CSV table of C-alpha atoms in Angstrom, one decimal:
chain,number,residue,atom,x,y,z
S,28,UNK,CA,-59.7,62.0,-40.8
S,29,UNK,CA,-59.7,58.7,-42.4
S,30,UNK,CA,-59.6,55.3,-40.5
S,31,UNK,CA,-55.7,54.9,-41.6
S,32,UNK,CA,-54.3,57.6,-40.4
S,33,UNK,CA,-56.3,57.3,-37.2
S,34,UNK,CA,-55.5,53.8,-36.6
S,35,UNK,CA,-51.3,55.5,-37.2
S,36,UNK,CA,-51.7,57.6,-35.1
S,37,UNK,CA,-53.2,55.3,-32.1
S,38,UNK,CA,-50.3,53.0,-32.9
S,39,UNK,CA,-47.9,55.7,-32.4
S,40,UNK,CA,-49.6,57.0,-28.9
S,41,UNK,CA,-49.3,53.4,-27.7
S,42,UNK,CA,-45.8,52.9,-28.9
S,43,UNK,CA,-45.3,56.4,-27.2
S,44,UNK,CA,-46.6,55.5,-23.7
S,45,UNK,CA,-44.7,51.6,-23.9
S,46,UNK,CA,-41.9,53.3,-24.0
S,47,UNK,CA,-42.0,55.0,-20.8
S,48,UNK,CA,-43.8,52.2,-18.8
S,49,UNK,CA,-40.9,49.9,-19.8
S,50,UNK,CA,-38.1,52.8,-18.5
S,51,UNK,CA,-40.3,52.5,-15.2
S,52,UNK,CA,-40.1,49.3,-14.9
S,53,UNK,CA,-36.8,48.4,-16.2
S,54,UNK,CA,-35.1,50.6,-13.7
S,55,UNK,CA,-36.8,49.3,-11.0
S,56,UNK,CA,-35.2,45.9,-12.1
S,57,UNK,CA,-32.0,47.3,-13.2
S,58,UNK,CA,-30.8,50.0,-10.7
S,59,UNK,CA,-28.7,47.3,-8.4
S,60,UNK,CA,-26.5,46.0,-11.5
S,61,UNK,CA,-26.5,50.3,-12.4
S,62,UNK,CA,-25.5,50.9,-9.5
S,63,UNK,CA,-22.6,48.2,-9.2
S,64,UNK,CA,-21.5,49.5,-12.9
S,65,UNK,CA,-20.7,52.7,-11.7
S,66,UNK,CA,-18.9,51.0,-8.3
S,67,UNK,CA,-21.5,53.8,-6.8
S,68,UNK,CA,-25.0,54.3,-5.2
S,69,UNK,CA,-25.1,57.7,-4.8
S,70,UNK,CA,-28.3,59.2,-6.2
S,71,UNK,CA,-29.5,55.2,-6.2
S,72,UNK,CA,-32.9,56.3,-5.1
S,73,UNK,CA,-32.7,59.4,-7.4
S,74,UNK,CA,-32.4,57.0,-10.9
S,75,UNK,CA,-36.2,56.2,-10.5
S,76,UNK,CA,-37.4,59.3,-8.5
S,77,UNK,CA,-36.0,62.1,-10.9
S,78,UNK,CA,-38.3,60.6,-13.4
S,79,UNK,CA,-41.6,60.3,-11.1
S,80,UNK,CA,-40.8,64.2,-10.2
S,81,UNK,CA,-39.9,65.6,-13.6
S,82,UNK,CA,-43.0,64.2,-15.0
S,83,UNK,CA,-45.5,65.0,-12.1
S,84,UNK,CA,-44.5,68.7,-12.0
S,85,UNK,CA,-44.9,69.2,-15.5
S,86,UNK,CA,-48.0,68.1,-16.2
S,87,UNK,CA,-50.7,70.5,-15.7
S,88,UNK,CA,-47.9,73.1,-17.3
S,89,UNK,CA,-48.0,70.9,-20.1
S,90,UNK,CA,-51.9,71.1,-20.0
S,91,UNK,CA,-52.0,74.2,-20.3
S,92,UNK,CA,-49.4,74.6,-23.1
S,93,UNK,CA,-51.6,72.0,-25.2
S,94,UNK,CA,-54.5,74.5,-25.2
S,95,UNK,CA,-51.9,77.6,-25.8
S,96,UNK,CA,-50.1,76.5,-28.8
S,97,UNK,CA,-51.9,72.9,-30.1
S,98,UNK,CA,-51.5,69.1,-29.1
S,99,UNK,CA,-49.1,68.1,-31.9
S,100,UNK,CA,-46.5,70.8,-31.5
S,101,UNK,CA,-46.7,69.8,-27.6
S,102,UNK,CA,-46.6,65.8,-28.4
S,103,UNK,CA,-43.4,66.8,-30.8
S,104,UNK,CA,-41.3,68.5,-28.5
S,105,UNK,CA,-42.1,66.0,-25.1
S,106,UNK,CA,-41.3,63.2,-27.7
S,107,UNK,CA,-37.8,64.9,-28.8
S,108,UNK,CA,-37.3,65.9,-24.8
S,109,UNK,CA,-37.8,62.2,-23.7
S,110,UNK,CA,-35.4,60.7,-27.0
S,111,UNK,CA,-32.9,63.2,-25.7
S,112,UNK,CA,-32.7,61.3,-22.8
S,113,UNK,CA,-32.9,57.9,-24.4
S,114,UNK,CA,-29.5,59.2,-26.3
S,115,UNK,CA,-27.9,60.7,-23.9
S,116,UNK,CA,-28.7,57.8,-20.9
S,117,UNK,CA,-26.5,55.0,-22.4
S,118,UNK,CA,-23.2,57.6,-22.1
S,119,UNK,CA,-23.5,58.5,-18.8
S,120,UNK,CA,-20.5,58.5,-16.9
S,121,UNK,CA,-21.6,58.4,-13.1
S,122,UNK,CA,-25.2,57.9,-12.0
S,123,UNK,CA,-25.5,61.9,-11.3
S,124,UNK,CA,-25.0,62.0,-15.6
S,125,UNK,CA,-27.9,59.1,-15.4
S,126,UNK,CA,-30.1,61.0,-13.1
S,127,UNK,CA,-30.0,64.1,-15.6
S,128,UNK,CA,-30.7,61.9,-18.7
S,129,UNK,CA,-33.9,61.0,-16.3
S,130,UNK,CA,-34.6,64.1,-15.6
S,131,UNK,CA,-35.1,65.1,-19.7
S,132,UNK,CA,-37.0,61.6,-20.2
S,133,UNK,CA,-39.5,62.8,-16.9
S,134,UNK,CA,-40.0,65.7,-18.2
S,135,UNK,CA,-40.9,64.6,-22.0
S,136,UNK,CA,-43.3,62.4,-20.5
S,137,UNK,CA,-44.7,64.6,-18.1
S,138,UNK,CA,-45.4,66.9,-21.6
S,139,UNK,CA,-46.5,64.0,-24.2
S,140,UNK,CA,-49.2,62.9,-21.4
S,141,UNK,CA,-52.0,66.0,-21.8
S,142,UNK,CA,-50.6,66.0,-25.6
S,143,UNK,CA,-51.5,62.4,-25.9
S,144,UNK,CA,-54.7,62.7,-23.9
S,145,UNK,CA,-55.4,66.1,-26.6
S,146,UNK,CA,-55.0,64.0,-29.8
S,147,UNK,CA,-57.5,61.1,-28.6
S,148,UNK,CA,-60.1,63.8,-27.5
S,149,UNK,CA,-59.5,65.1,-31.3
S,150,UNK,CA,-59.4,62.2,-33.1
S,151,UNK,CA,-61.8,59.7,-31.7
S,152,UNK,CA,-65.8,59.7,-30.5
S,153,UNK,CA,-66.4,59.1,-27.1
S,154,UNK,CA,-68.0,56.0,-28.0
S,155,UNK,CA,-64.5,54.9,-28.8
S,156,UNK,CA,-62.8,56.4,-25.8
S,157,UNK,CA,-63.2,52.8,-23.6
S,158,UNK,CA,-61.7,50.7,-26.6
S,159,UNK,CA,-59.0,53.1,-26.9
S,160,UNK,CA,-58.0,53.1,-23.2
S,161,UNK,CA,-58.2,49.6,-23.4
S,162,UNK,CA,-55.6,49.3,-25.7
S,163,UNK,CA,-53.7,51.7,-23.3
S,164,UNK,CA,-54.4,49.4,-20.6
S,165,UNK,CA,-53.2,46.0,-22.1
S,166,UNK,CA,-50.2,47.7,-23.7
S,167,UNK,CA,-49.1,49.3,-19.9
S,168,UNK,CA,-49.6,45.7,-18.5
S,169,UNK,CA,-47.4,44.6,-21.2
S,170,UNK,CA,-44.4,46.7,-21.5
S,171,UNK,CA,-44.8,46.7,-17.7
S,172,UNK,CA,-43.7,42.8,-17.6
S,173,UNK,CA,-41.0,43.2,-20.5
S,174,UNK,CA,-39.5,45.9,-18.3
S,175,UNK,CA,-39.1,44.0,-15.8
S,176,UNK,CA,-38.1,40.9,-17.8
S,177,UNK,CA,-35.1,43.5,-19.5
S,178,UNK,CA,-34.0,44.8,-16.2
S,179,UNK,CA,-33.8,41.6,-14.6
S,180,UNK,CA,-31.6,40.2,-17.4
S,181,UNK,CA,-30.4,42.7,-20.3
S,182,UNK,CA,-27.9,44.1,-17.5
S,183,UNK,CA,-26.0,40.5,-16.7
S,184,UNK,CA,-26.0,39.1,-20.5
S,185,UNK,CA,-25.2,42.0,-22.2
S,186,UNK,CA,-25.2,45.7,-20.3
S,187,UNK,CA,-28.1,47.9,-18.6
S,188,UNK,CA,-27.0,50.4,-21.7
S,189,UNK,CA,-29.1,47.9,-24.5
S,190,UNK,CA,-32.0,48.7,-23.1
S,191,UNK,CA,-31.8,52.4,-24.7
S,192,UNK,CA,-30.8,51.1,-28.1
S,193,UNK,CA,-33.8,49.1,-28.0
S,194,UNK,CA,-36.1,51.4,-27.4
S,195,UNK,CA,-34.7,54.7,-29.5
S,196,UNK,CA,-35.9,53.1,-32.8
S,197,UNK,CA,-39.6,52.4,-31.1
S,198,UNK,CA,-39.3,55.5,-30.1
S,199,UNK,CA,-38.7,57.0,-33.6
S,200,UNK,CA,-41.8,55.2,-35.0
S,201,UNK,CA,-43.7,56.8,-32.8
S,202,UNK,CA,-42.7,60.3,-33.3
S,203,UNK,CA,-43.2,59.5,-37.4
S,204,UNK,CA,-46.1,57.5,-36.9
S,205,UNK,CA,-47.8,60.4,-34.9
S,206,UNK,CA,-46.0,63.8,-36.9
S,207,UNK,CA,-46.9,62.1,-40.2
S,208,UNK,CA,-50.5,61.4,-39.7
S,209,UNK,CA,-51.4,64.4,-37.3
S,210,UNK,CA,-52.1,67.4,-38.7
S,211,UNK,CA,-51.8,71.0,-37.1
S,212,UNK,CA,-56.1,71.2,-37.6
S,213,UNK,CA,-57.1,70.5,-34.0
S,214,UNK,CA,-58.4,73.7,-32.2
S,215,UNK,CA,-56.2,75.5,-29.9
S,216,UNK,CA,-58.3,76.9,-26.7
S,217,UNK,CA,-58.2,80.4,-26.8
S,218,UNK,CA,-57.3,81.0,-22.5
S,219,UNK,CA,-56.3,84.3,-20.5
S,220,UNK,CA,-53.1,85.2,-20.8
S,221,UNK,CA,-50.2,82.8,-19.0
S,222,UNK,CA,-50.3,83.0,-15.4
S,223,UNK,CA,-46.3,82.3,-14.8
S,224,UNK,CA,-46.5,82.6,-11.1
S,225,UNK,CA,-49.6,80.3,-10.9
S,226,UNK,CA,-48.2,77.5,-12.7
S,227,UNK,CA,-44.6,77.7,-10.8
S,228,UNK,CA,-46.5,77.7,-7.7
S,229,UNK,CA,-47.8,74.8,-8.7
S,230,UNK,CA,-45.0,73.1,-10.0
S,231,UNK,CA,-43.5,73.6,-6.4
S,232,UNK,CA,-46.7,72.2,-4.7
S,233,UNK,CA,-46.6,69.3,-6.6
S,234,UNK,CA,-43.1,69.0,-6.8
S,235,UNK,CA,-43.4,68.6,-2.6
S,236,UNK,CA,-45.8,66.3,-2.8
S,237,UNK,CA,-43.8,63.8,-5.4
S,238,UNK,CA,-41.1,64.2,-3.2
S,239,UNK,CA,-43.1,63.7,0.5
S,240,UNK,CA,-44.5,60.6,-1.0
S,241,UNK,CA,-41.0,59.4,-1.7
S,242,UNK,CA,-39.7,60.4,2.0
S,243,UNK,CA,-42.6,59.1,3.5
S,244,UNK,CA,-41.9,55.4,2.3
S,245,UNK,CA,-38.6,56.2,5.3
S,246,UNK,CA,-41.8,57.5,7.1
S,247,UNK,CA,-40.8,61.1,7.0
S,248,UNK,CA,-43.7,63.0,6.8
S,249,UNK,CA,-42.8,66.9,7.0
S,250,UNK,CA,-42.7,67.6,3.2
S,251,UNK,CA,-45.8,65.8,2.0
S,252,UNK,CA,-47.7,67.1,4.8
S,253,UNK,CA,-45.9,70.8,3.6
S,254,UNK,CA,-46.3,69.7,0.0
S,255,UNK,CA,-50.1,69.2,0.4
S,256,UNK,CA,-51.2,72.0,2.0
S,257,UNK,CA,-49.3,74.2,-0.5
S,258,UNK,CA,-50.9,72.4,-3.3
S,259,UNK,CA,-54.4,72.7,-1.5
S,260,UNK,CA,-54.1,76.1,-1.2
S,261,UNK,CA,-52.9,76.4,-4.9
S,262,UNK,CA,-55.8,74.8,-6.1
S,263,UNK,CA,-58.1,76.7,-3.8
S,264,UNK,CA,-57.1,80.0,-5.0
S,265,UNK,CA,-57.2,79.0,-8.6
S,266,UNK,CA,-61.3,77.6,-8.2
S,267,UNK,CA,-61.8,81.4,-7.1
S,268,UNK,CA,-59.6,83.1,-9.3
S,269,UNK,CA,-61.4,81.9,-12.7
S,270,UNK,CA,-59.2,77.9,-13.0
S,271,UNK,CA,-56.0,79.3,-14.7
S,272,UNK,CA,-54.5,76.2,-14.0
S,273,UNK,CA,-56.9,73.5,-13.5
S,274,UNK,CA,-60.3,73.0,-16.1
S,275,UNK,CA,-63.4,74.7,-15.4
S,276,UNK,CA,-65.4,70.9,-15.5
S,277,UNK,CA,-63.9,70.1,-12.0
S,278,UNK,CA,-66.0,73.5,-10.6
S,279,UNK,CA,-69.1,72.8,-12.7
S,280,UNK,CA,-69.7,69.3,-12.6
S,281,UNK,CA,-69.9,67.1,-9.7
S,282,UNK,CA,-69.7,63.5,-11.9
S,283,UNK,CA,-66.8,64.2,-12.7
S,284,UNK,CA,-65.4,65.1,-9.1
S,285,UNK,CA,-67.1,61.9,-8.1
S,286,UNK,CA,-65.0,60.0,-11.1
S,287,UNK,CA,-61.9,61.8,-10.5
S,288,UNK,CA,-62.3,60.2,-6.8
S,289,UNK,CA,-62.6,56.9,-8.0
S,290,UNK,CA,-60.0,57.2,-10.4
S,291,UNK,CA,-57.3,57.8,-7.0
S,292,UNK,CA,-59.0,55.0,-5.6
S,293,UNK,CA,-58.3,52.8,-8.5
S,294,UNK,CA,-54.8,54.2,-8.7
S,295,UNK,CA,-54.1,53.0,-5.1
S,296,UNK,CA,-56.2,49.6,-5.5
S,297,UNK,CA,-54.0,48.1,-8.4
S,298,UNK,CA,-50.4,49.7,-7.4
S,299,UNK,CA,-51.6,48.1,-3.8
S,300,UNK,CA,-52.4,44.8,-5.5
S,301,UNK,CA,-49.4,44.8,-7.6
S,302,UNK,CA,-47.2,45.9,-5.5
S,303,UNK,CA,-47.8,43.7,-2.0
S,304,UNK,CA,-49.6,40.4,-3.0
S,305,UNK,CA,-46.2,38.7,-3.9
S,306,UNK,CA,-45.3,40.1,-0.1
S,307,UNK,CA,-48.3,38.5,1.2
S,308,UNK,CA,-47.9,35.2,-0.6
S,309,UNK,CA,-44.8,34.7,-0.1
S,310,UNK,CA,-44.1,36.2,3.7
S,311,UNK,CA,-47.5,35.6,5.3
S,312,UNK,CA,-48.8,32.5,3.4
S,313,UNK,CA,-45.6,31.2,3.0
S,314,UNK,CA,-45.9,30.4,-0.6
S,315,UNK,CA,-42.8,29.6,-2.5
S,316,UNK,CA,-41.2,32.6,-5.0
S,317,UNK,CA,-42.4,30.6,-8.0
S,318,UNK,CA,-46.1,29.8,-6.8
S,319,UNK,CA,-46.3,33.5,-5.8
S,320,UNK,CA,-45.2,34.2,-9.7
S,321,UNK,CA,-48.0,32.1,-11.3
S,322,UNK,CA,-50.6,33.6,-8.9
S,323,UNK,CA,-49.3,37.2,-10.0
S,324,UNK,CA,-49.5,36.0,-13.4
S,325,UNK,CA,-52.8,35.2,-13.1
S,326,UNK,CA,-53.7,38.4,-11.5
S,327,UNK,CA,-52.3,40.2,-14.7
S,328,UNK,CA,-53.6,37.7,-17.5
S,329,UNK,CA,-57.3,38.4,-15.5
S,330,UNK,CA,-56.3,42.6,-15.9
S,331,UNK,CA,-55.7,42.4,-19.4
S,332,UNK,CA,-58.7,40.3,-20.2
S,333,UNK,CA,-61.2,42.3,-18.1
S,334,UNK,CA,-59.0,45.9,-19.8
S,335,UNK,CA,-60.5,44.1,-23.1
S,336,UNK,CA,-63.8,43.1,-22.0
S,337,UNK,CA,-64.5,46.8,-20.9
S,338,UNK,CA,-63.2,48.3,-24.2
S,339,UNK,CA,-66.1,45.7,-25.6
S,340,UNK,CA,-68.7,45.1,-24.0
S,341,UNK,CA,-71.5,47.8,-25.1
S,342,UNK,CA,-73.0,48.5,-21.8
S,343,UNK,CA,-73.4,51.8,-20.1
S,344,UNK,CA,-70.6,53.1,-18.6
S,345,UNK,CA,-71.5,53.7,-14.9
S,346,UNK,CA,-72.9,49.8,-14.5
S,347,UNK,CA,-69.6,48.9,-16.2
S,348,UNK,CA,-67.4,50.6,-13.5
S,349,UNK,CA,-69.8,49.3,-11.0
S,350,UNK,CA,-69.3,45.5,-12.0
S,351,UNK,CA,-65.6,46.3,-12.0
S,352,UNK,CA,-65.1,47.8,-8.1
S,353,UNK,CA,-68.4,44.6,-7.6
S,354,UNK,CA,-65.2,42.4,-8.7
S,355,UNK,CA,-62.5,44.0,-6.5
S,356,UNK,CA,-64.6,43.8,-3.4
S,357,UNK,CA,-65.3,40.0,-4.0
S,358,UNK,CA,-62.1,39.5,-4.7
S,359,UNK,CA,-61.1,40.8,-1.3
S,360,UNK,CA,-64.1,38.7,0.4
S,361,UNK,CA,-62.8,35.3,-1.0
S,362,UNK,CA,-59.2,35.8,-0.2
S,363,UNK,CA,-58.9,34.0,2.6
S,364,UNK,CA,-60.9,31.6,1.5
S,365,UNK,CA,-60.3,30.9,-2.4
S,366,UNK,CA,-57.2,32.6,-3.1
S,367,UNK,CA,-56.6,32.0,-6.6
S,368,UNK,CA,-60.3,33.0,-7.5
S,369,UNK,CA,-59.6,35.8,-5.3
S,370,UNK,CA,-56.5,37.0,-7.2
S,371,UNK,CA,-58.2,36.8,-10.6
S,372,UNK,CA,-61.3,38.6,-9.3
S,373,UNK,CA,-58.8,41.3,-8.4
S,374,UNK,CA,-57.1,41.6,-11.6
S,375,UNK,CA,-60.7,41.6,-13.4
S,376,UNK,CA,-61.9,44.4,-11.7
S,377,UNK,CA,-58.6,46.2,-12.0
S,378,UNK,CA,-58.6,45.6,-15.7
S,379,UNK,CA,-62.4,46.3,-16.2
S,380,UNK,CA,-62.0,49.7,-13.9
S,381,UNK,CA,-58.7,50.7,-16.5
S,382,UNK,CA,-60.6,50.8,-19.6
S,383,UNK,CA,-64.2,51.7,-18.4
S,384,UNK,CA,-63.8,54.2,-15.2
S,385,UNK,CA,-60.8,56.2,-17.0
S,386,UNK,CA,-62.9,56.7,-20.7
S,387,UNK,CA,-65.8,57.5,-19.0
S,388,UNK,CA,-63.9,60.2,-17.2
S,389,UNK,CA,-62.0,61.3,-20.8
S,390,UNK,CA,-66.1,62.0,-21.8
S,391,UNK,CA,-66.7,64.7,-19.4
S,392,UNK,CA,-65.3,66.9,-21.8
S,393,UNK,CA,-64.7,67.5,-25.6
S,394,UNK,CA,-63.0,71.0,-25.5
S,395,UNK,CA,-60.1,70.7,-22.8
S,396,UNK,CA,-59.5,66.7,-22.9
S,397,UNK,CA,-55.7,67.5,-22.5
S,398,UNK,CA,-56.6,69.5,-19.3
S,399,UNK,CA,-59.0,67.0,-17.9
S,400,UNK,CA,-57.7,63.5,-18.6
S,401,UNK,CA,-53.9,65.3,-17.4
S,402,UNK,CA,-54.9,65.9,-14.2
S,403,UNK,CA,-56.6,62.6,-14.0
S,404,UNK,CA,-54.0,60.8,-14.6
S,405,UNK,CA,-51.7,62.9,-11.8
S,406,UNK,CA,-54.4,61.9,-9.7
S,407,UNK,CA,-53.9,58.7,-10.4
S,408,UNK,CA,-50.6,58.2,-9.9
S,409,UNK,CA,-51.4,60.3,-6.5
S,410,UNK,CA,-53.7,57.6,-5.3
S,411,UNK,CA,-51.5,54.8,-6.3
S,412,UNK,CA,-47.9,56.6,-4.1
S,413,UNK,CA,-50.0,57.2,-1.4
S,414,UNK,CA,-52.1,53.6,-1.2
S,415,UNK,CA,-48.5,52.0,-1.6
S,416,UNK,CA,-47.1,54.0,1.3
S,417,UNK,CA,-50.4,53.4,4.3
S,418,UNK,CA,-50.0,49.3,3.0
S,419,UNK,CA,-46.4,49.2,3.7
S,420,UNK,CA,-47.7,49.4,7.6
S,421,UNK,CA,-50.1,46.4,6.9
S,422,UNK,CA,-46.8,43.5,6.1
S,423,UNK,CA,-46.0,44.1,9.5
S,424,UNK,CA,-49.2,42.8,10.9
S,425,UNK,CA,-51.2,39.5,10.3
S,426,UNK,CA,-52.9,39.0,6.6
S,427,UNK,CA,-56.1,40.2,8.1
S,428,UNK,CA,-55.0,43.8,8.2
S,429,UNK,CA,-54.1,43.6,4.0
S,430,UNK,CA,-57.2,42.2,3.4
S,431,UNK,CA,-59.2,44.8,5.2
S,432,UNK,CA,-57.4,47.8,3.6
S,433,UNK,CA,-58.0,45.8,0.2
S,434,UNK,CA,-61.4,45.5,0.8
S,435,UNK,CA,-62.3,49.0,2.4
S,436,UNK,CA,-60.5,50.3,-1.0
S,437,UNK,CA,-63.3,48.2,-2.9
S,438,UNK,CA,-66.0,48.9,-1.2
S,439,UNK,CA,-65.3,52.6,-1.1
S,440,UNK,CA,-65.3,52.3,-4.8
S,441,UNK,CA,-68.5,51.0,-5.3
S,442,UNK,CA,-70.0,53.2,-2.6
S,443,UNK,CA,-68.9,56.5,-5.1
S,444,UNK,CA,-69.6,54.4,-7.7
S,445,UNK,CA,-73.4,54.1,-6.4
S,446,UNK,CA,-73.3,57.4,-5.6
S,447,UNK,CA,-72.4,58.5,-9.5
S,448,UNK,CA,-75.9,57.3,-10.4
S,449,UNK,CA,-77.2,60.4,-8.8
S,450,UNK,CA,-75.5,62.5,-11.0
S,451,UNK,CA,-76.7,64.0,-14.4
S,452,UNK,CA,-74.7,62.5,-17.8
S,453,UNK,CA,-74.2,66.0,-19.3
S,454,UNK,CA,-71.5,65.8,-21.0
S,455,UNK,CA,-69.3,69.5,-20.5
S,456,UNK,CA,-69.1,71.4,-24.0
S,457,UNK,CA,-66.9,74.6,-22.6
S,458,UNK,CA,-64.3,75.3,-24.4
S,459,UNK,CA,-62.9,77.1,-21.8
């Protein structure tokens, strides 16, 4: 394919994942002037949450679909699935109606994701897969703060519905941007027939765990502790059964077990970051809400430069990722002592880890990169619910208890990231 249409088509992905990063975060922002629209909060919780578990459950289904029946035809119908909801969102009449229109966007997503992850591992050489997940990263930082920015202020100086109308023609260039360019050429996997069963069991197991995590932030603990064993069990029965549902790579080779580990420790190291240093700054250093805004700001700006740097920098991978978690744990060593260098070490590393640790992961196979890179992902988002949920505990207790979580999260990083080196960098061919 020629440079062009390959650069359309990347365009299109990115437009494709902005879109849903700025739903997250504009609900997030937007859900108490929702809520007071519709002189309602029930399903408040379930605005945001509907989404998380529509997607989640979906995914390895979706994975598994991609090598069925193709990567476009899967990227076409999530896309149409997730404007459905865009449409349909704005004309709600109660926050139930709202919570359905989620429910079509989660689900969209939760199929464009392996489709997306399928179309890079088609298009581009792995020595382009750390650029291209760079480009990933700075656009998530991005829409991320115009999310927030929109919910914060679309909702009082005009109405929450404008954010839709936004959005639904940058959705639309996506969809044309990608259907145009992409062609129906990409291999489809030939697998054993569906295993219906196998995938709803897992949809339920994952399902229970989405929905734990949520419960657990209330610190009830019954149905992620129900949810994981199910899914344990799920999983355990699919390694001996042939992996129906999850790739063959994660039986045969151990680097990539050992990246897929550090990938749900980066997940719960920069939702951690993100989501409790403005706590910490403002409720245990007493810093004031606009000094705690600049420091975050930092900690971004830092992200999206060290994203860029790792998409760059022509080193080999597994030093790359190693300088990235060396970052993080310094970072957590000088924060109580240079905080500002501290919080730009942190975003560094965060940014560096983004780009470098989840391409590098993306080259442990070329014939299943829907299935692999899928699961990666869920396994990110994994690490970051469950990091968020054990650091809630720590703003009840001095600053010293934060900083020690941060730090064993770093340092556990680089000790699997040590540990990688011992690993052979074959990369998986299987087409199975």
């Amino acid at each position: 394919m020629n440079r062009p249409k390959r650069t359309a088509i990347l365009i299109g992905l990115l437009l494709c994942m902005g879109a849903s990063t700025i739903m997250q975060t504009y609900f997030s922002s937007a859900l108490p002037a929702i809520s007071d629209s519709f002189h309602s909060v029930s399903f408040y919780s379930w605005v945001h949450g509907s989404y998380i578990l529509a997607s989640s459950a979906v995914i390895i289904l979706s994975s598994s679909l991609c090598q069925k029946f193709g990567n476009r035809k899967n990227f076409i119908i999530g896309s149409l699935l997730f404007g459905l909801g865009t449409i349909i969102a704005p004309f709600s009449s109660s926050m139930l109606y709202l919570v359905i229109a989620r429910i079509a966007m989660g689900i969209g997503a939760g199929v464009v994701v392996p489709a997306t992850y399928g179309i890079i591992g088609e298009q581009f050489e792995k020595e382009k897969y750390a650029a291209v997940f760079a480009a990933f990263a700075v656009v998530q930082i991005v829409f991320n703060g115009l999310g927030s920015l929109a919910g914060g202020y679309l909702p009082h100086i005009a109405s929450w519905q404008v954010i839709f109308y936004i959005l639904l023609p940058v959705e639309l260039l996506s969809f044309w941007l990608v259907f145009r360019n992409l062609s129906d050429s990409g291999p489809v996997i030939q697998t054993v027939p569906f295993q219906f069963q196998r995938h709803l069991l897992m949809i339920i197991a994952i399902l229970l765990v989405t929905l734990g995590i949520e419960q657990a932030y209330h610190q009830q603990y019954l149905v992620l502790v129900f949810g994981a064993v199910l899914l344990f069990l799920v999983v355990r029965k699919d390694a001996n059964n042939g992996n129906v549902l999850l790739p063959k790579e994660f039986v045969s080779d151990p680097l990539l077990r050992n990246l897929c580990f550090q990938v749900f420790l980066l997940g719960a190291f920069y939702n951690v970051c993100l989501a409790y240093l403005p706590s910490l700054m403002q409720f245990s250093m007493g810093l004031s809400a606009d000094t705690a805004g600049n420091l975050l700001t930092v900690f971004v700006v830092l992200m999206g430069i060290g994203s860029i740097l790792g998409g760059l920098i022509k080193i080999p991978e597994r030093p790359a990722i190693l300088i990235g978690w060396s970052a993080g744990l310094m970072g957590s060593i000088f924060m109580p002592f240079f905080f500002t260098l501290s919080v730009g070490l942190l975003g560094f590393g965060s940014g560096v880890l983004m780009s470098v640790l989840l391409a590098y992961t993306a080259t442990r196979t070329r014939g299943n990169a829907a299935g692999v890179n899928s699961t990666a992902h869920l396994i990110r988002n994994f690490g970051g619910s469950i990091g968020t949920i054990l650091f809630q505990f720590s703003l009840n207790y001095p600053q010293r208890y934060y900083i020690g979580g941060v730090l064993i999260l770093a340092l556990s990083g680089m000790i699997a990231a040590s540990l990688s080196f011992r690993f052979k960098n074959i990369v998986n061919e299987s087409k199975a």
